[in-house]
Short mmCIF file of C-alpha atoms and ligand atoms in Angstrom, two decimals:
data_model
loop_
_atom_site.label_atom_id
_atom_site.label_comp_id
_atom_site.label_asym_id
_atom_site.label_seq_id
_atom_site.Cartn_x
_atom_site.Cartn_y
_atom_site.Cartn_z
CA MET A 1 7.58 111.42 169.06
CA ARG A 2 11.00 112.20 167.60
CA VAL A 3 13.08 114.10 170.16
CA LEU A 4 16.52 115.62 169.76
CA GLN A 5 18.46 116.07 173.01
CA VAL A 6 20.95 118.92 172.65
CA ALA A 7 23.77 119.16 175.17
CA ALA A 8 27.46 119.88 175.66
CA GLU A 9 28.39 116.79 177.67
CA VAL A 10 27.45 113.14 177.96
CA PHE A 11 28.66 110.38 180.27
CA PRO A 12 31.01 108.49 179.76
CA LEU A 13 32.65 110.64 177.09
CA VAL A 14 32.65 114.21 178.41
CA LYS A 15 31.73 114.99 182.00
CA THR A 16 32.26 117.96 184.25
CA GLY A 17 29.27 117.26 186.51
CA GLY A 18 25.78 115.87 186.81
CA LEU A 19 24.67 117.23 183.43
CA ALA A 20 26.67 114.47 181.74
CA ASP A 21 25.06 111.81 183.94
CA VAL A 22 21.60 113.10 182.98
CA VAL A 23 22.34 113.30 179.27
CA GLY A 24 23.75 109.76 179.44
CA ALA A 25 20.73 108.31 181.22
CA LEU A 26 17.58 110.19 180.20
CA PRO A 27 17.69 109.45 176.43
CA PRO A 28 17.83 105.65 176.85
CA ALA A 29 15.07 105.86 179.47
CA LEU A 30 12.94 107.77 176.95
CA ALA A 31 13.83 105.33 174.19
CA ALA A 32 12.72 102.46 176.43
CA GLN A 33 9.31 104.16 176.58
CA GLY A 34 9.07 104.37 172.81
CA VAL A 35 10.33 107.93 172.27
CA ASP A 36 12.59 108.11 169.19
CA THR A 37 15.47 109.89 170.91
CA GLN A 38 18.73 111.12 169.40
CA LEU A 39 21.50 113.37 170.66
CA LEU A 40 23.24 116.39 169.18
CA LEU A 41 26.68 117.09 170.63
CA PRO A 42 29.69 119.25 169.83
CA GLY A 43 32.53 117.20 168.36
CA LEU A 44 34.86 117.51 171.35
CA PRO A 45 37.84 115.14 171.03
CA ALA A 46 36.34 112.40 173.23
CA VAL A 47 33.03 112.54 171.32
CA ALA A 48 34.59 112.62 167.85
CA GLY A 49 36.89 109.76 168.88
CA ALA A 50 33.98 107.60 170.07
CA LEU A 51 31.90 108.01 166.90
CA HIS A 52 31.61 104.95 164.69
CA GLY A 53 29.61 103.93 161.65
CA ALA A 54 29.17 107.61 160.87
CA ARG A 55 27.63 109.12 157.75
CA THR A 56 28.12 112.73 156.75
CA VAL A 57 24.72 114.38 156.96
CA ALA A 58 25.70 117.85 155.77
CA GLN A 59 28.75 119.92 154.96
CA LEU A 60 28.35 123.41 156.40
CA GLY A 61 30.43 126.53 156.73
CA PRO A 62 32.22 128.68 156.81
CA MET A 63 30.30 129.67 159.92
CA PHE A 64 30.90 130.87 163.50
CA GLY A 65 34.58 131.34 162.76
CA ALA A 66 35.09 127.81 161.44
CA ALA A 67 36.04 127.37 157.81
CA ARG A 68 34.50 123.92 157.71
CA VAL A 69 31.76 122.27 159.75
CA ALA A 70 30.43 118.79 159.05
CA LEU A 71 27.33 117.33 160.65
CA LEU A 72 27.89 113.62 161.20
CA HIS A 73 25.51 110.94 162.40
CA GLY A 74 26.34 107.59 163.96
CA ARG A 75 26.75 105.68 167.21
CA LEU A 76 28.99 106.65 170.11
CA HIS A 77 30.87 104.04 172.13
CA GLY A 78 29.33 103.87 175.59
CA VAL A 79 26.23 105.89 174.66
CA ASP A 80 22.95 104.06 174.16
CA VAL A 81 21.16 106.25 171.61
CA PRO A 82 22.26 107.44 168.14
CA ALA A 83 23.89 110.83 167.91
CA TYR A 84 24.54 113.76 165.62
CA VAL A 85 28.01 115.17 166.10
CA LEU A 86 29.19 118.60 164.95
CA ASP A 87 32.62 118.05 163.50
CA ALA A 88 34.19 121.51 163.64
CA PRO A 89 37.85 120.98 164.53
CA TYR A 90 38.58 124.69 164.72
CA LEU A 91 35.94 125.15 167.44
CA TYR A 92 35.87 121.85 169.28
CA ARG A 93 39.06 119.83 168.90
CA ARG A 94 40.57 120.98 172.16
CA GLU A 95 41.60 118.68 174.96
CA GLY A 96 40.55 119.21 178.56
CA ASN A 97 37.50 120.96 179.94
CA PRO A 98 34.72 121.66 177.41
CA TYR A 99 34.19 125.20 178.66
CA LEU A 100 37.57 126.32 180.00
CA GLY A 101 41.01 126.61 178.49
CA PRO A 102 44.16 125.37 180.21
CA ASP A 103 44.45 128.76 181.95
CA GLY A 104 41.17 128.06 183.79
CA HIS A 105 39.35 130.86 181.94
CA ASP A 106 36.43 130.41 179.54
CA TRP A 107 37.49 129.67 175.99
CA PRO A 108 37.48 133.12 174.35
CA ASP A 109 35.22 131.89 171.53
CA ASN A 110 32.59 130.12 173.67
CA LEU A 111 29.94 132.35 172.10
CA GLN A 112 30.63 130.92 168.65
CA ARG A 113 31.19 127.38 169.95
CA PHE A 114 27.74 127.19 171.53
CA ALA A 115 26.00 129.39 168.97
CA LEU A 116 26.81 126.68 166.44
CA LEU A 117 25.21 124.04 168.68
CA GLY A 118 21.92 125.96 168.91
CA TRP A 119 21.94 126.85 165.23
CA ALA A 120 22.46 123.25 164.13
CA ALA A 121 19.73 121.96 166.46
CA ALA A 122 17.17 124.43 165.12
CA HIS A 123 18.07 123.74 161.50
CA LEU A 124 17.81 119.99 162.04
CA ALA A 125 14.36 120.65 163.44
CA GLY A 126 13.58 122.79 160.43
CA GLY A 127 14.28 119.81 158.19
CA GLU A 128 17.07 121.60 156.32
CA LEU A 129 19.95 119.38 157.36
CA ASP A 130 18.89 115.73 157.39
CA PRO A 131 16.25 114.41 155.00
CA ARG A 132 16.24 111.09 156.90
CA TRP A 133 15.25 112.30 160.37
CA GLN A 134 13.59 115.45 161.59
CA PRO A 135 12.89 116.02 165.28
CA GLU A 136 9.40 117.03 166.37
CA LEU A 137 10.80 118.38 169.61
CA LEU A 138 14.10 119.89 170.69
CA HIS A 139 15.13 119.31 174.27
CA ALA A 140 17.89 121.82 175.03
CA HIS A 141 20.00 121.33 178.16
CA ASP A 142 21.49 124.36 179.93
CA TRP A 143 22.71 127.60 178.35
CA HIS A 144 24.99 125.77 175.93
CA ALA A 145 22.00 124.64 173.88
CA ALA A 146 19.57 127.47 174.65
CA LEU A 147 19.91 129.47 171.44
CA ALA A 148 18.07 126.68 169.63
CA CYS A 149 14.88 127.91 171.35
CA ALA A 150 15.35 131.47 170.03
CA HIS A 151 15.91 130.19 166.48
CA LEU A 152 12.68 128.17 166.65
CA ALA A 153 10.71 131.13 168.01
CA MET A 154 11.87 133.17 165.03
CA HIS A 155 10.75 130.50 162.57
CA PRO A 156 7.08 129.91 163.23
CA SER A 157 6.86 127.77 160.09
CA THR A 158 8.97 125.10 161.79
CA ALA A 159 6.59 122.73 163.53
CA ALA A 160 9.06 121.48 166.14
CA ALA A 161 8.47 122.49 169.75
CA SER A 162 11.15 123.12 172.34
CA VAL A 163 11.77 122.25 175.97
CA PHE A 164 14.58 123.93 177.87
CA THR A 165 16.01 122.34 180.99
CA ILE A 166 17.86 124.43 183.57
CA HIS A 167 20.50 122.29 185.24
CA ASN A 168 22.09 125.26 186.95
CA LEU A 169 20.81 128.83 186.73
CA ALA A 170 24.13 130.18 188.02
CA TYR A 171 25.88 129.42 184.72
CA GLN A 172 24.16 131.65 182.19
CA GLY A 173 26.35 132.01 179.14
CA LEU A 174 26.89 135.80 179.28
CA PHE A 175 28.83 137.58 176.51
CA PRO A 176 29.63 141.16 175.48
CA LEU A 177 26.73 142.87 173.78
CA GLY A 178 29.06 143.86 170.94
CA ASP A 179 29.41 140.19 169.97
CA PHE A 180 25.70 139.78 169.28
CA ALA A 181 26.24 140.12 165.54
CA LEU A 182 28.26 136.89 165.59
CA LEU A 183 25.20 134.87 166.59
CA GLY A 184 23.31 135.09 163.33
CA LEU A 185 20.10 136.00 165.17
CA SER A 186 17.72 138.81 164.26
CA GLN A 187 18.17 142.11 166.14
CA ARG A 188 14.56 141.67 167.25
CA VAL A 189 15.68 139.44 170.13
CA LEU A 190 18.21 141.98 171.38
CA TRP A 191 16.46 144.11 173.99
CA PRO A 192 15.93 143.91 177.74
CA HIS A 193 12.77 141.84 177.25
CA GLY A 194 14.75 139.60 174.90
CA ILE A 195 18.15 137.99 175.36
CA GLU A 196 19.82 141.15 176.62
CA PHE A 197 20.70 140.95 180.34
CA HIS A 198 22.32 143.94 182.02
CA ARG A 199 24.03 145.07 178.82
CA GLN A 200 25.21 141.57 177.98
CA VAL A 201 23.97 138.79 175.71
CA SER A 202 22.43 135.96 177.77
CA PHE A 203 22.13 132.50 176.25
CA MET A 204 20.18 131.39 179.32
CA LYS A 205 17.46 133.95 178.59
CA ALA A 206 17.04 132.53 175.09
CA GLY A 207 15.90 129.31 176.75
CA LEU A 208 13.79 130.97 179.42
CA LEU A 209 11.93 133.26 177.03
CA TYR A 210 11.54 131.23 173.88
CA ALA A 211 11.23 127.56 174.87
CA ASP A 212 7.66 126.29 174.75
CA ARG A 213 8.14 124.67 178.14
CA ILE A 214 10.87 124.93 180.78
CA SER A 215 11.94 122.40 183.31
CA THR A 216 14.46 122.24 186.04
CA VAL A 217 15.83 119.25 187.86
CA SER A 218 13.84 119.23 191.12
CA PRO A 219 10.47 120.55 192.29
CA THR A 220 12.02 122.62 195.10
CA TYR A 221 14.56 124.31 192.80
CA ALA A 222 11.69 125.09 190.40
CA ARG A 223 10.08 127.10 193.22
CA GLU A 224 13.33 128.57 194.53
CA ILE A 225 14.40 130.10 191.21
CA ALA A 226 11.30 132.26 191.18
CA THR A 227 12.75 134.10 194.22
CA PRO A 228 15.56 136.68 194.41
CA GLU A 229 17.63 134.42 196.69
CA PHE A 230 18.05 131.73 194.05
CA GLY A 231 16.92 133.40 190.82
CA CYS A 232 20.30 134.91 189.86
CA GLY A 233 18.49 138.03 188.60
CA LEU A 234 16.22 135.95 186.35
CA GLU A 235 13.46 135.35 188.91
CA GLY A 236 11.17 137.85 187.18
CA VAL A 237 11.56 136.13 183.82
CA LEU A 238 10.83 132.79 185.46
CA ARG A 239 7.81 134.11 187.34
CA ASP A 240 6.43 135.46 184.08
CA ARG A 241 6.54 131.94 182.64
CA GLY A 242 4.32 130.76 185.53
CA ALA A 243 3.10 127.19 185.11
CA ASP A 244 5.28 126.69 182.02
CA VAL A 245 8.12 125.97 184.47
CA ARG A 246 8.16 122.45 185.94
CA GLY A 247 10.41 120.58 188.33
CA ILE A 248 11.30 117.02 187.35
CA LEU A 249 13.65 115.23 189.69
CA ASN A 250 16.66 113.54 188.10
CA GLY A 251 17.04 109.80 188.46
CA VAL A 252 19.91 107.48 189.26
CA ASP A 253 21.34 105.21 186.58
CA GLY A 254 21.00 101.89 188.37
CA ALA A 255 23.26 100.12 185.88
CA LEU A 256 26.15 102.40 186.91
CA TRP A 257 25.38 103.13 190.56
CA ASN A 258 24.44 99.94 192.33
CA PRO A 259 26.48 98.52 195.24
CA ALA A 260 25.37 94.99 194.37
CA THR A 261 27.03 95.07 190.93
CA ASP A 262 29.59 97.93 191.08
CA ARG A 263 32.99 96.64 189.87
CA ALA A 264 34.81 99.81 190.99
CA ILE A 265 34.30 99.15 194.71
CA ALA A 266 36.21 96.80 197.03
CA ALA A 267 33.27 94.49 197.76
CA ARG A 268 29.70 94.29 196.62
CA TYR A 269 26.76 94.48 199.01
CA ASP A 270 23.06 95.16 199.31
CA ALA A 271 20.54 96.04 202.01
CA ALA A 272 20.13 92.40 203.00
CA SER A 273 23.85 91.78 203.48
CA LEU A 274 25.83 94.83 204.52
CA ALA A 275 29.15 93.10 205.32
CA GLY A 276 30.67 94.30 202.03
CA LYS A 277 30.08 97.89 203.07
CA ALA A 278 32.37 97.55 206.09
CA TYR A 279 34.98 96.09 203.77
CA CYS A 280 34.58 99.08 201.42
CA LYS A 281 35.09 101.44 204.37
CA ALA A 282 38.34 99.77 205.42
CA ALA A 283 39.56 99.77 201.81
CA LEU A 284 38.75 103.47 201.47
CA GLN A 285 40.60 104.33 204.68
CA ARG A 286 43.63 102.42 203.35
CA GLU A 287 43.41 104.07 199.94
CA PHE A 288 43.38 107.53 201.52
CA GLY A 289 46.11 106.64 204.04
CA LEU A 290 43.89 106.91 207.13
CA PRO A 291 43.91 104.47 210.05
CA GLU A 292 41.49 101.58 209.43
CA ARG A 293 39.02 102.24 212.20
CA ALA A 294 35.52 100.82 211.99
CA ASP A 295 34.52 102.80 215.08
CA ALA A 296 35.41 106.23 213.62
CA PRO A 297 32.56 107.69 211.56
CA LEU A 298 33.91 108.50 208.10
CA LEU A 299 32.56 111.46 206.12
CA GLY A 300 32.98 111.47 202.33
CA VAL A 301 32.85 114.29 199.81
CA VAL A 302 32.83 113.94 196.01
CA SER A 303 32.42 117.36 194.50
CA ARG A 304 33.30 120.15 192.19
CA LEU A 305 35.05 122.65 194.44
CA THR A 306 33.03 125.83 193.96
CA SER A 307 31.25 128.11 196.41
CA GLN A 308 27.93 126.50 195.31
CA LYS A 309 28.89 123.30 197.09
CA GLY A 310 29.31 124.93 200.53
CA LEU A 311 32.43 123.00 201.49
CA ASP A 312 33.71 126.04 203.39
CA LEU A 313 30.79 125.40 205.80
CA LEU A 314 32.06 121.87 206.35
CA LEU A 315 35.60 123.18 206.84
CA GLY A 316 34.27 125.50 209.55
CA ALA A 317 32.76 122.56 211.40
CA LEU A 318 35.76 120.30 210.85
CA PRO A 319 37.83 121.13 213.97
CA ALA A 320 35.06 119.92 216.29
CA TRP A 321 34.51 116.78 214.17
CA VAL A 322 38.19 115.94 214.28
CA GLU A 323 38.33 116.70 217.99
CA ARG A 324 35.64 114.09 218.57
CA GLY A 325 37.64 111.53 216.57
CA GLY A 326 35.78 111.51 213.23
CA GLN A 327 37.38 111.13 209.80
CA LEU A 328 36.90 112.83 206.41
CA VAL A 329 37.93 111.94 202.86
CA VAL A 330 37.49 114.39 199.98
CA GLN A 331 37.65 113.76 196.24
CA GLY A 332 37.29 117.00 194.33
CA SER A 333 38.65 119.55 191.95
CA GLY A 334 37.98 123.18 191.23
CA GLU A 335 38.72 126.58 192.73
CA ALA A 336 42.30 127.08 193.90
CA ALA A 337 41.32 128.68 197.22
CA LEU A 338 39.13 125.72 198.22
CA GLU A 339 41.77 123.24 197.13
CA GLN A 340 44.26 125.11 199.28
CA ALA A 341 41.97 125.17 202.32
CA LEU A 342 41.35 121.43 202.00
CA ARG A 343 45.07 120.74 201.61
CA ALA A 344 45.73 122.72 204.78
CA ALA A 345 43.06 120.76 206.70
CA ALA A 346 44.57 117.44 205.56
CA ALA A 347 48.05 118.61 206.55
CA ARG A 348 46.80 119.67 209.97
CA HIS A 349 45.03 116.36 210.69
CA PRO A 350 46.89 113.70 208.70
CA GLN A 351 45.38 110.86 210.75
CA GLN A 352 41.82 112.01 210.18
CA VAL A 353 41.48 114.09 207.01
CA ALA A 354 42.66 112.98 203.57
CA LEU A 355 42.28 114.45 200.14
CA HIS A 356 42.52 113.45 196.48
CA LEU A 357 42.43 116.44 194.20
CA GLY A 358 41.40 115.78 190.64
CA TYR A 359 38.68 113.99 188.77
CA ASP A 360 38.46 110.22 189.06
CA GLU A 361 35.27 108.32 188.29
CA PRO A 362 36.10 104.92 189.89
CA ARG A 363 37.41 106.63 193.01
CA ALA A 364 34.16 108.59 193.26
CA HIS A 365 32.37 105.22 193.47
CA ARG A 366 34.77 104.04 196.18
CA VAL A 367 34.16 107.16 198.27
CA VAL A 368 30.40 106.82 197.90
CA ALA A 369 30.55 103.15 198.90
CA GLY A 370 33.15 103.38 201.69
CA ALA A 371 32.08 106.46 203.63
CA ASP A 372 29.47 106.32 206.38
CA VAL A 373 28.10 109.74 205.45
CA ILE A 374 28.21 111.65 202.16
CA VAL A 375 28.30 115.40 202.81
CA VAL A 376 26.63 117.83 200.40
CA PRO A 377 26.29 121.15 202.26
CA SER A 378 25.39 123.19 199.16
CA ARG A 379 24.37 126.85 199.21
CA PHE A 380 22.07 125.94 196.33
CA GLU A 381 21.60 122.65 194.51
CA PRO A 382 19.34 122.28 191.46
CA CYS A 383 19.13 118.53 192.00
CA GLY A 384 22.36 116.94 193.14
CA LEU A 385 23.19 113.38 192.23
CA THR A 386 25.84 112.48 194.81
CA GLN A 387 23.34 112.42 197.68
CA MET A 388 21.15 110.07 195.65
CA TYR A 389 24.15 107.84 194.96
CA GLY A 390 24.85 107.93 198.70
CA LEU A 391 21.30 106.79 199.46
CA ARG A 392 21.61 103.83 197.10
CA TYR A 393 24.89 102.80 198.72
CA GLY A 394 23.59 103.14 202.28
CA THR A 395 25.91 106.10 202.81
CA LEU A 396 23.71 108.55 204.67
CA PRO A 397 23.58 112.01 203.11
CA LEU A 398 24.19 115.08 205.23
CA VAL A 399 22.71 117.92 203.20
CA ARG A 400 21.42 121.46 203.38
CA ARG A 401 17.66 121.85 202.91
CA VAL A 402 17.80 123.37 199.41
CA GLY A 403 16.77 122.32 195.90
CA GLY A 404 16.94 118.65 195.08
CA LEU A 405 18.69 117.92 198.37
CA ALA A 406 15.49 118.90 200.19
CA ASP A 407 13.46 116.71 197.83
CA THR A 408 15.52 113.55 198.27
CA VAL A 409 16.67 113.30 201.89
CA VAL A 410 14.44 112.83 204.97
CA ASP A 411 16.06 114.15 208.14
CA ALA A 412 16.62 111.67 210.95
CA ASP A 413 14.70 113.64 213.57
CA GLU A 414 12.98 111.69 216.32
CA ALA A 415 9.62 111.59 214.54
CA ALA A 416 11.10 110.33 211.26
CA LEU A 417 13.22 107.78 213.08
CA ALA A 418 10.20 106.52 214.98
CA ALA A 419 8.20 106.26 211.76
CA ASP A 420 11.10 104.57 209.92
CA ARG A 421 11.16 107.30 207.29
CA ALA A 422 14.59 108.85 207.99
CA THR A 423 17.27 108.58 205.29
CA GLY A 424 19.92 111.16 206.29
CA PHE A 425 20.68 114.44 208.02
CA VAL A 426 19.31 117.80 206.91
CA PHE A 427 20.27 121.27 208.17
CA ASP A 428 18.97 124.72 207.30
CA ALA A 429 21.29 127.68 207.85
CA ALA A 430 24.23 128.17 205.46
CA HIS A 431 26.51 128.36 208.47
CA ALA A 432 29.26 126.17 209.94
CA ASP A 433 27.35 126.03 213.25
CA ALA A 434 24.43 124.35 211.51
CA VAL A 435 26.79 121.79 209.97
CA ASP A 436 28.33 121.25 213.39
CA ALA A 437 24.90 120.64 214.95
CA ALA A 438 24.09 118.11 212.21
CA LEU A 439 27.44 116.39 212.72
CA ARG A 440 26.67 116.01 216.41
CA ARG A 441 23.49 114.19 215.44
CA VAL A 442 25.52 112.00 213.06
CA TRP A 443 27.81 111.16 215.94
CA ALA A 444 24.96 110.28 218.29
CA LEU A 445 23.20 108.02 215.79
CA PHE A 446 26.46 106.35 214.78
CA ARG A 447 26.83 105.25 218.39
CA GLU A 448 23.56 103.31 218.02
CA PRO A 449 24.36 100.75 215.30
CA ALA A 450 20.90 99.21 215.17
CA ARG A 451 19.22 102.54 214.51
CA TRP A 452 21.96 103.57 212.07
CA GLN A 453 21.39 100.39 210.07
CA GLN A 454 17.67 100.97 210.07
CA VAL A 455 18.26 104.37 208.43
CA MET A 456 20.71 102.78 205.97
CA ARG A 457 18.13 100.24 204.89
CA ARG A 458 15.48 102.91 204.48
CA ALA A 459 17.95 104.96 202.41
CA MET A 460 18.82 102.01 200.21
CA ALA A 461 15.13 101.36 199.56
CA GLN A 462 14.78 104.74 197.79
CA THR A 463 14.57 104.16 194.05
CA PHE A 464 14.81 107.45 192.08
CA GLY A 465 14.37 105.63 188.78
CA TRP A 466 14.87 107.33 185.43
CA ASP A 467 11.71 105.62 184.16
CA ASP A 468 9.63 107.85 186.38
CA ALA A 469 11.45 111.00 185.24
CA ALA A 470 11.14 109.91 181.59
CA ARG A 471 7.37 109.60 181.99
CA GLN A 472 7.20 113.16 183.31
CA TYR A 473 9.35 114.45 180.45
CA ARG A 474 7.05 112.73 177.95
CA ALA A 475 4.08 114.55 179.43
CA LEU A 476 6.04 117.81 179.26
CA TYR A 477 6.93 117.15 175.60
CA ASP A 478 3.22 116.65 174.84
CA ASP A 479 2.42 119.95 176.57
CA ALA A 480 5.17 121.73 174.67
CA ALA A 481 4.00 120.35 171.33
CA GLU A 482 0.42 121.40 172.08
CA ALA A 483 1.62 124.89 173.09
CA ARG A 484 3.66 125.20 169.88
CA ARG A 485 0.53 124.36 167.85
CA THR A 486 -1.83 126.65 169.72
CA HIS A 487 0.24 129.48 171.23
CA PRO A 488 3.64 129.56 169.52
CA ARG A 489 6.20 131.71 171.27
CA GLY A 490 7.08 134.15 168.54
CA VAL A 491 9.59 136.97 168.84
CA TYR A 492 7.42 140.01 169.52
CA ARG A 493 8.68 143.53 169.97
P1 ADP B 501 27.10 119.09 189.87
O1 ADP B 501 26.57 118.69 188.54
O2 ADP B 501 26.60 120.41 190.34
O3 ADP B 501 28.58 119.00 189.95
P2 ADP B 501 25.81 116.64 190.83
O4 ADP B 501 25.71 116.09 192.19
O5 ADP B 501 24.57 116.72 190.04
O6 ADP B 501 26.53 118.06 190.96
O7 ADP B 501 26.77 115.76 189.94
C1 ADP B 501 28.11 115.61 190.18
C2 ADP B 501 28.61 114.42 189.40
O8 ADP B 501 30.01 114.57 189.18
C3 ADP B 501 28.45 113.10 190.13
O9 ADP B 501 28.34 112.05 189.19
C4 ADP B 501 29.76 113.02 190.90
O10 ADP B 501 30.08 111.68 191.23
C5 ADP B 501 30.73 113.58 189.89
N1 ADP B 501 31.93 114.21 190.44
C6 ADP B 501 32.06 115.44 190.97
N2 ADP B 501 33.34 115.69 191.32
C7 ADP B 501 34.03 114.59 190.99
C8 ADP B 501 35.41 114.22 191.07
N3 ADP B 501 36.33 115.04 191.58
N4 ADP B 501 35.76 112.99 190.63
C9 ADP B 501 34.84 112.15 190.12
N5 ADP B 501 33.54 112.44 190.00
C10 ADP B 501 33.14 113.64 190.43
C1 GLC B 502 23.84 120.80 187.68
C2 GLC B 502 23.46 121.01 189.12
C3 GLC B 502 23.18 119.72 189.86
C4 GLC B 502 22.35 118.76 189.02
C5 GLC B 502 23.02 118.55 187.68
C6 GLC B 502 22.24 117.60 186.78
O1 GLC B 502 25.19 120.58 187.51
O2 GLC B 502 24.44 121.76 189.82
O3 GLC B 502 22.48 120.01 191.05
O4 GLC B 502 22.21 117.53 189.69
O5 GLC B 502 23.12 119.77 187.02
O6 GLC B 502 20.95 118.04 186.53
#
């Protein structure tokens, strides 16, 4: 099957979070299983700069505010599958974050920037743009690519099916209703049972309503988003799609995240020889300016700093942790208030809490390798990759029982410890007291090195391979193609 993956970011070129890791790893895993997989990406500076051997597939425009748009095709340095790149300098040649301007606010023309992405995907699938390659299935990732699904639903003569993956339902791509005309979509989709959402245009709804199949990135999140607590107002739409919505757990790219081969960390190690891990811990303490103490349990955080990630809960439990003599290192960037709160905590406890604000890929590896515990206390978490990286590095995850965190970490309660199944620490309530109680259990287990190492080894034995996820996506693609043939999702009103 020929599959076009449509997304806004891809590791190692453009990354704001786990989406990039997925878009970097899933296509090669599919290709390894014989799926003819290509990417379609906006020509952000890092993407355009990495393109080589490119041919011009089509000259387009003026459209979506850009006088000139070229569709290019070639290879991208560091990316394993071929890619189409939308070269639209007016829309995409902007340094920094793909979604936000330097003022921290959304780019004012995000509607046009991502409308072009969906339009181009659907027209590639319609065979109008590239005579050499025509996808049989569009796989659209997150709201940025979702309009492709609406275009396909409006063109029943196009054979291509669509799959829409929700990486995070909280980011929906909402725009003023008055801007609808800029999308180039028929008015027939603009109503409350279409892409209108509380008097706004919702890109997310285009994916949820018009994709032939929907997936999200863990089985638990797939169930959670059908409820008001996690559904962000879209739980009804998701419930209506019933069994069309699947949960497929993300994998870990073992070529990038493997303590036995990782060149970013101070020493390499594996489950059979853990000495290198102690060395990584000492190196991390030095790097963050903390005393090198093997006997102090060291918590690590690598995270976007948003309320999703629940770091305020950790901050609430921090005084007691520090009081007991524990340490914490944080690598993160995001909301000013959280940055400020973390800065204040580091200033208050300079011997025990240290912080690096900003985005730094190699340092993220060093935190994951050097900490004893990786803390992910999220309010919600569609999948979460950092806890899976922690597992692979023998850095025990401390997580809240939500979404993909619940699906990947087995709590070290007495029964799980006795059965040698435990891989980390799991708490329930979104409250600092619950984090505190979990941290007490961390402390107790840390004082029993033999049992701690047993949990580390069990954690490191977890695989989370992309090959498994790719197999599930292939089955979903087959379902979507069958649905497109037999029950196409038209635009009915
Ligand atoms: P999300 O996509 O919601 O941010 P994930 O756990 O799925 O959460 O993915 C986060 C990814 O971003 C991981 O690869 C993590 O290592 C990386 N990451 C997050 N914050 C930083 C940072 N400040 N520096 C480096 N990498 C980071
Ligand atoms: C989103 C989610 C995260 C998930 C990632 C990749 O950013 O917040 O939980 O791991 O997408 O699917």
